[in-house]
Coordinates of C-alpha atoms in Angstrom, one line a residue:
M1 CA 113.7 189.5 81.8
D2 CA 116.7 191.4 80.6
I3 CA 117.2 189.8 77.1
L4 CA 120.3 190.5 75.0
F5 CA 119.9 189.2 71.4
I6 CA 123.2 188.4 69.7
G7 CA 122.9 188.4 66.0
G8 CA 123.8 189.8 62.6
V9 CA 120.8 191.9 61.5
F10 CA 120.8 194.8 59.1
P11 CA 119.8 198.0 61.0
K12 CA 117.0 199.5 59.0
D13 CA 118.9 202.6 58.0
K14 CA 121.8 200.5 56.7
E15 CA 119.9 198.0 54.5
K16 CA 120.4 199.9 51.3
Q17 CA 124.1 200.5 52.0
I18 CA 124.7 196.8 52.8
F19 CA 122.9 195.8 49.6
N20 CA 125.0 198.2 47.5
D21 CA 128.3 197.2 49.1
S22 CA 127.7 193.5 48.8
K23 CA 129.1 191.7 45.7
G24 CA 127.5 188.3 46.2
N25 CA 124.3 187.0 47.8
V26 CA 122.9 189.1 50.6
Q27 CA 121.5 187.3 53.6
F28 CA 118.0 188.7 53.3
A29 CA 116.4 185.4 54.7
A30 CA 118.5 185.4 57.8
N31 CA 117.9 189.1 58.3
A32 CA 114.1 188.7 58.0
L33 CA 114.1 185.7 60.4
Q34 CA 116.1 187.6 63.0
W35 CA 113.9 190.7 62.8
N36 CA 110.8 188.6 63.2
I37 CA 112.2 187.0 66.3
I38 CA 113.3 190.3 67.7
R39 CA 109.9 192.0 67.1
G40 CA 108.2 189.0 68.6
L41 CA 110.4 189.0 71.7
D42 CA 109.8 192.8 72.1
K43 CA 106.1 192.2 72.2
C44 CA 106.2 189.2 74.6
N45 CA 108.9 190.4 77.0
D46 CA 108.1 192.9 79.8
T47 CA 110.5 195.4 78.1
N48 CA 112.1 195.8 74.6
I49 CA 115.1 193.6 74.2
N50 CA 118.6 194.9 73.4
I51 CA 120.6 193.8 70.4
L52 CA 124.3 193.1 70.3
N53 CA 124.9 193.0 66.6
S54 CA 127.7 191.9 64.2
T55 CA 126.2 192.3 60.8
F56 CA 126.2 189.2 58.5
I57 CA 128.0 190.3 55.4
G58 CA 130.4 188.8 52.9
S59 CA 134.2 189.2 53.4
Y60 CA 136.4 191.8 51.7
P61 CA 137.3 192.0 48.9
K62 CA 135.5 189.2 47.1
N63 CA 132.0 189.6 48.6
Y64 CA 132.0 193.1 50.2
K65 CA 133.5 196.5 49.4
E66 CA 134.5 197.5 53.0
V67 CA 137.4 196.0 54.9
I68 CA 136.8 197.8 58.2
I69 CA 133.3 197.7 59.7
K70 CA 132.8 200.4 62.3
S71 CA 131.1 200.1 65.7
Y72 CA 128.2 202.4 66.6
K73 CA 125.1 202.6 68.9
W74 CA 121.5 202.6 67.6
H75 CA 118.0 201.9 68.8
H76 CA 115.6 199.5 67.0
A77 CA 112.8 200.5 69.4
E78 CA 112.1 203.0 72.1
G79 CA 114.0 202.2 75.3
A80 CA 116.3 199.7 73.5
E81 CA 120.1 200.1 73.7
D82 CA 121.6 198.4 70.7
N83 CA 125.2 198.1 69.7
N84 CA 126.7 197.3 66.3
I85 CA 130.1 195.7 66.9
G86 CA 132.7 196.5 64.3
F87 CA 135.3 194.0 63.0
I88 CA 138.0 193.5 60.4
N89 CA 136.2 192.0 57.4
I90 CA 138.8 189.7 56.0
D91 CA 138.6 185.9 56.0
G92 CA 140.8 184.3 58.7
I93 CA 140.7 187.5 60.8
K94 CA 137.0 188.1 60.7
H95 CA 136.1 185.4 63.3
L96 CA 138.8 186.4 65.7
S97 CA 138.0 190.1 65.4
R98 CA 134.3 189.6 66.0
A99 CA 134.9 187.3 69.0
R100 CA 137.2 189.7 70.7
R101 CA 135.0 192.8 70.2
L102 CA 131.8 191.0 71.1
S103 CA 133.4 189.6 74.3
T104 CA 134.6 193.0 75.4
F105 CA 131.1 194.3 75.3
I106 CA 129.3 191.3 76.7
K107 CA 131.5 191.1 79.8
K108 CA 130.5 194.6 80.8
W109 CA 126.9 193.7 80.3
A110 CA 127.2 190.5 82.4
K111 CA 128.7 192.5 85.3
T112 CA 125.9 195.1 85.3
D113 CA 123.6 194.8 88.3
N114 CA 120.0 194.2 87.4
L115 CA 117.1 192.9 89.4
K116 CA 115.8 191.1 86.3
Q117 CA 116.9 187.7 85.1
K118 CA 119.6 188.1 82.5
V119 CA 119.1 186.1 79.3
I120 CA 121.2 185.8 76.1
V121 CA 119.4 184.7 72.9
A122 CA 122.0 184.0 70.2
Y123 CA 121.2 183.5 66.6
S124 CA 123.1 180.8 64.7
V125 CA 125.9 178.4 65.5
H126 CA 128.5 181.0 64.9
T127 CA 131.7 180.7 66.9
P128 CA 132.1 184.4 67.8
F129 CA 128.6 184.5 69.2
L130 CA 129.1 181.2 71.2
Y131 CA 132.5 182.5 72.5
A132 CA 130.9 185.8 73.7
T133 CA 128.2 183.8 75.4
K134 CA 130.8 181.7 77.2
K135 CA 132.6 184.8 78.4
A136 CA 129.3 186.1 79.8
K137 CA 128.6 182.8 81.6
D138 CA 132.1 182.8 83.1
I139 CA 131.3 186.1 84.8
N140 CA 127.7 185.4 85.7
P141 CA 126.8 181.7 85.6
D142 CA 123.1 182.6 86.4
I143 CA 122.7 184.0 82.9
I144 CA 120.3 181.9 80.9
T145 CA 121.4 181.2 77.4
C146 CA 119.3 180.1 74.3
L147 CA 120.7 179.3 70.9
I148 CA 118.6 179.6 67.8
V149 CA 119.8 177.1 65.2
P150 CA 118.7 177.9 61.6
D151 CA 121.6 175.8 60.1
L152 CA 124.1 173.3 61.2
P153 CA 127.7 174.5 60.6
Q154 CA 128.7 171.5 58.5
Y155 CA 126.0 172.3 56.0
M156 CA 126.6 176.1 55.6
K157 CA 128.5 175.9 52.3
I158 CA 126.0 173.8 50.4
G159 CA 126.7 173.9 46.6
E160 CA 130.2 175.3 46.9
S161 CA 133.6 173.6 46.6
P162 CA 135.2 174.7 49.8
G163 CA 138.7 173.2 49.2
K164 CA 141.1 171.5 51.5
I165 CA 142.2 174.6 53.4
Y166 CA 138.6 175.7 54.2
S167 CA 137.7 172.1 55.2
F168 CA 140.7 171.9 57.5
F169 CA 139.8 175.1 59.3
K170 CA 136.1 174.2 59.3
S171 CA 136.9 171.0 61.1
I172 CA 138.8 173.0 63.8
D173 CA 135.9 175.4 64.0
C174 CA 133.4 172.5 64.5
K175 CA 135.5 171.2 67.4
I176 CA 135.5 174.7 69.0
I177 CA 131.8 174.9 68.5
N178 CA 131.2 171.6 70.2
S179 CA 133.2 172.7 73.2
L180 CA 131.3 175.9 73.5
L181 CA 127.8 174.4 73.3
K182 CA 128.0 173.3 76.9
Y183 CA 127.4 176.9 77.8
I184 CA 124.0 176.9 76.1
D185 CA 121.0 176.1 78.3
S186 CA 118.3 175.8 75.7
Y187 CA 117.7 175.7 72.0
V188 CA 115.3 176.7 69.2
L189 CA 115.8 174.2 66.4
L190 CA 114.6 174.4 62.8
T191 CA 113.9 170.6 62.6
K192 CA 113.7 167.8 65.2
Y193 CA 116.6 166.0 63.6
M194 CA 119.0 168.7 64.7
A195 CA 118.7 167.7 68.4
E196 CA 120.7 164.4 67.9
V197 CA 123.5 166.1 65.8
L198 CA 123.9 168.8 68.4
N199 CA 123.9 166.2 71.2
I200 CA 121.4 168.3 73.2
K201 CA 120.4 165.4 75.5
E202 CA 118.3 166.6 78.5
K203 CA 118.5 170.3 77.7
P204 CA 115.1 172.0 76.8
Y205 CA 114.4 172.8 73.2
I206 CA 111.6 173.7 70.9
V207 CA 111.2 173.1 67.2
M208 CA 110.4 176.3 65.3
E209 CA 110.6 175.6 61.5
G210 CA 109.7 179.2 60.6
I211 CA 108.3 182.5 61.7
V212 CA 106.4 185.2 59.9
N213 CA 105.5 188.8 60.5
K214 CA 101.9 189.8 60.0
K215 CA 102.8 193.2 58.7
E216 CA 104.6 191.7 55.7
S217 CA 101.3 190.0 54.6
L218 CA 99.5 193.3 54.1
Q219 CA 101.1 193.8 50.7
S220 CA 99.8 190.3 49.8
C221 CA 96.1 190.9 50.4
V222 CA 95.1 191.9 46.9
D223 CA 94.4 189.1 44.5
P224 CA 96.7 189.7 41.5
M225 CA 95.3 186.7 39.6
T226 CA 93.3 187.5 36.5
S227 CA 92.0 185.5 33.6
S228 CA 95.3 186.0 31.8
K229 CA 96.6 183.0 30.0
I230 CA 100.1 183.7 31.0
K231 CA 101.4 181.3 33.7
S232 CA 104.4 182.7 35.6
I233 CA 106.6 180.5 37.8
L234 CA 108.9 182.3 40.2
Y235 CA 112.0 181.2 42.0
T236 CA 113.9 183.6 44.3
G237 CA 117.0 182.6 46.2
T238 CA 120.6 181.3 46.0
L239 CA 121.4 179.8 42.6
N240 CA 123.4 176.8 43.7
K241 CA 122.9 173.6 41.8
K242 CA 122.4 171.5 45.0
Y243 CA 119.3 173.7 45.6
G244 CA 117.7 172.3 42.5
I245 CA 117.9 175.3 40.1
S246 CA 119.3 173.2 37.3
T247 CA 116.5 170.7 37.7
L248 CA 114.0 173.6 37.5
L249 CA 115.6 174.8 34.2
E250 CA 115.4 171.4 32.7
A251 CA 111.9 170.9 33.8
F252 CA 110.8 174.2 32.4
S253 CA 112.4 173.3 29.0
L254 CA 110.0 170.3 28.9
I255 CA 107.0 172.6 29.0
K256 CA 106.4 173.7 25.4
N257 CA 103.4 176.0 26.1
D258 CA 104.2 179.5 25.0
N259 CA 102.0 181.0 27.7
Y260 CA 104.4 179.8 30.5
R261 CA 107.1 182.1 32.0
L262 CA 109.9 181.3 34.3
W263 CA 111.1 184.2 36.5
I264 CA 114.4 183.7 38.4
C265 CA 115.9 186.0 41.0
G266 CA 119.2 185.5 42.8
E267 CA 122.9 184.9 42.3
G268 CA 125.2 181.8 42.5
E269 CA 127.1 179.2 40.6
A270 CA 124.2 178.6 38.1
T271 CA 124.0 182.2 37.0
D272 CA 125.9 181.6 33.7
D273 CA 123.6 178.6 32.9
I274 CA 120.5 180.7 33.5
I275 CA 121.8 183.6 31.3
K276 CA 122.5 181.1 28.5
M277 CA 119.1 179.5 28.7
S278 CA 117.3 182.8 28.9
A279 CA 119.0 183.8 25.7
L280 CA 117.7 180.6 24.0
D281 CA 114.3 180.7 25.5
P282 CA 112.6 184.2 25.7
R283 CA 110.0 182.8 28.2
I284 CA 112.8 182.8 30.8
K285 CA 113.4 186.1 32.5
F286 CA 116.4 186.5 34.8
F287 CA 116.3 189.4 37.2
G288 CA 119.6 188.8 38.9
R289 CA 120.2 189.9 42.5
V290 CA 117.2 191.9 43.7
N291 CA 116.4 193.4 47.1
R292 CA 113.7 191.9 49.4
D293 CA 111.0 194.4 48.3
K294 CA 111.5 193.6 44.7
A295 CA 111.3 189.8 45.4
L296 CA 108.0 190.3 47.3
Q297 CA 106.6 192.4 44.4
L298 CA 107.4 189.6 42.0
Q299 CA 105.8 187.0 44.3
N300 CA 102.5 189.0 44.2
K301 CA 102.6 189.0 40.4
S302 CA 103.4 185.4 39.9
T303 CA 101.0 182.5 39.2
I304 CA 102.9 180.1 41.5
V305 CA 106.2 180.1 43.4
I306 CA 108.5 177.2 43.5
N307 CA 111.3 175.8 45.6
P308 CA 113.1 173.0 43.6
R309 CA 115.3 171.8 46.5
N310 CA 115.1 168.0 46.3
P311 CA 115.0 165.6 49.3
E312 CA 118.0 163.4 48.3
E313 CA 120.7 165.4 50.0
E314 CA 121.5 164.6 53.6
F315 CA 121.3 168.3 54.7
T316 CA 117.5 168.4 53.9
K317 CA 116.8 166.5 57.1
F318 CA 117.9 169.7 58.9
S319 CA 116.2 172.1 56.6
F320 CA 112.9 173.9 56.5
P321 CA 113.7 176.5 53.8
S322 CA 112.9 180.0 54.9
K323 CA 111.9 180.5 51.3
N324 CA 109.0 178.2 51.8
M325 CA 107.7 180.2 54.8
E326 CA 108.1 183.4 52.8
Y327 CA 106.3 181.9 49.8
L328 CA 103.4 180.7 52.0
L329 CA 103.1 184.2 53.6
S330 CA 102.8 185.7 50.1
G331 CA 99.5 184.0 49.4
R332 CA 100.8 182.5 46.2
P333 CA 100.4 178.8 45.7
T334 CA 103.7 177.0 46.5
I335 CA 105.3 174.0 44.7
A336 CA 108.1 172.2 46.5
Y337 CA 109.4 168.8 47.5
K338 CA 108.5 167.2 50.8
L339 CA 111.9 167.4 52.5
L340 CA 112.4 165.3 55.7
G341 CA 112.6 168.5 57.7
I342 CA 109.1 169.7 56.6
P343 CA 106.3 168.5 59.1
D344 CA 103.4 166.6 57.7
E345 CA 101.0 169.4 58.6
Y346 CA 102.2 171.3 55.5
E347 CA 100.7 168.8 53.1
K348 CA 97.5 170.9 53.2
Y349 CA 99.3 174.1 52.2
I350 CA 102.0 173.1 49.7
F351 CA 101.7 171.4 46.3
F352 CA 104.4 168.7 46.8
I353 CA 106.2 167.3 43.8
D354 CA 105.4 163.5 43.7
K355 CA 108.3 162.2 41.7
N356 CA 111.9 163.3 42.2
T357 CA 112.7 163.6 38.5
V358 CA 112.9 166.4 36.0
Q359 CA 109.7 165.0 34.3
G360 CA 108.0 164.9 37.7
M361 CA 108.7 168.5 38.4
A362 CA 107.5 169.6 34.9
E363 CA 104.3 167.6 35.4
K364 CA 103.6 169.2 38.8
I365 CA 104.2 172.7 37.4
V366 CA 101.7 172.1 34.6
E367 CA 99.2 170.3 36.9
V368 CA 99.1 173.3 39.3
C369 CA 99.2 176.1 36.8
E370 CA 96.3 174.6 34.8
K371 CA 94.0 174.9 37.8
S372 CA 91.5 177.7 37.8
S373 CA 92.6 181.1 39.1
Q374 CA 89.9 180.9 41.8
E375 CA 91.2 177.5 43.0
L376 CA 94.8 178.7 43.2
F377 CA 93.7 181.9 44.9
I378 CA 91.8 179.9 47.6
F379 CA 94.7 177.5 48.1
G380 CA 97.2 180.3 48.5
K381 CA 95.1 182.2 50.9
K382 CA 94.5 179.1 53.0
A383 CA 98.2 178.6 53.3
Q384 CA 98.7 182.3 54.1
K385 CA 96.1 182.2 56.8
Y386 CA 97.7 179.1 58.4
V387 CA 101.2 180.6 58.8
L388 CA 99.7 184.0 59.9
E389 CA 97.7 182.2 62.7
E390 CA 100.1 179.5 63.7
K391 CA 103.6 180.7 62.8
N392 CA 103.4 184.4 63.5
N393 CA 106.2 186.1 65.4
I394 CA 104.1 186.8 68.5
K395 CA 103.1 183.1 68.9
Q396 CA 106.5 181.8 68.2
A397 CA 108.2 184.3 70.6
R398 CA 105.8 183.3 73.3
R399 CA 107.0 179.7 73.0
I400 CA 110.6 180.9 73.4
I401 CA 109.7 183.1 76.4
K402 CA 107.8 180.2 78.0
M403 CA 110.8 177.9 77.7
L404 CA 113.1 180.5 79.2
E405 CA 110.7 181.1 82.1
E406 CA 110.6 177.4 82.8
I407 CA 114.4 177.3 83.1
R408 CA 114.3 180.2 85.5
S409 CA 111.8 178.5 87.7

């Protein structure tokens, strides 16, 4: 198949620049997920896929330093022809600029004669990507399209106060998205609950709650746990209150043992609260915004990793946090809530918090941290082995390819 992946990855030689030019959170999780899918499809397809890219970055001037993003060609693998599509990086113009530039390129691709079946795999329910897909289908209706849905558009501003203007334009955007979904032939969903909201009906889909790359586990093979009395709890990610960071801070304050440490990485609305609490409690260390390599290093040094996102919010039905998959891959024992979007099979590999209260979280942290180093090591390695064998990018990509081949037949 001639597969064109439409997404917003960070080209490897641009990652440092993107991190330095970003002023807010950097979409490391989305970037890692996309690269895992791309590498898996490369291995499972008869040739390397091509990438049509429009990098996921914040808007100028609040969240990014550059206003004009330039187009250029690059190659993520031998034989691949990748194109980074430039755009005007200003809210309100950004979507339109992206859609126009992406459509110009994709119409040429759709017209190109090729004996192989043409396939578009688009990442995320992003209007410019869907619009470009429509333009390709208008020219060549035989193109097979697949949409990977990591998030639903109505839940992409969790923890923020969007305001009336944003909400108005978002409602228009959602109507446009719904009209464009008819050009999608198949789906890859994060949770089974997404199918009903997207009104997929009879179209084929698979549920793929996460995907890992075996190569990233190599740096997690050494057991960092020692007989040290220090118990370090690590959280990495967006610091929005709806993601449970405030609950984690309160829970940690209930733990009076001086041997406990709370490490926090990230940026968001709770940053000021974390800075204040770390000033009052020297056991709390705030690292701020860190790159992915630093986050992985801290995971390897921690006693446990934690995701405090609670199951009460409606959006958790449609959520399997990529953070959980990254934590499991690290080999560190993971503490989290049992969200509706998390399949029951993970009960063997995550220490789920029993009570949705501050006290309940504190009790679970102590319960897990007081287990022996050997027991924690075995538990973490069992979880790591599971995701490496069952959720690796090759196995997950084969599922996508199989679905696409069944559509073609």
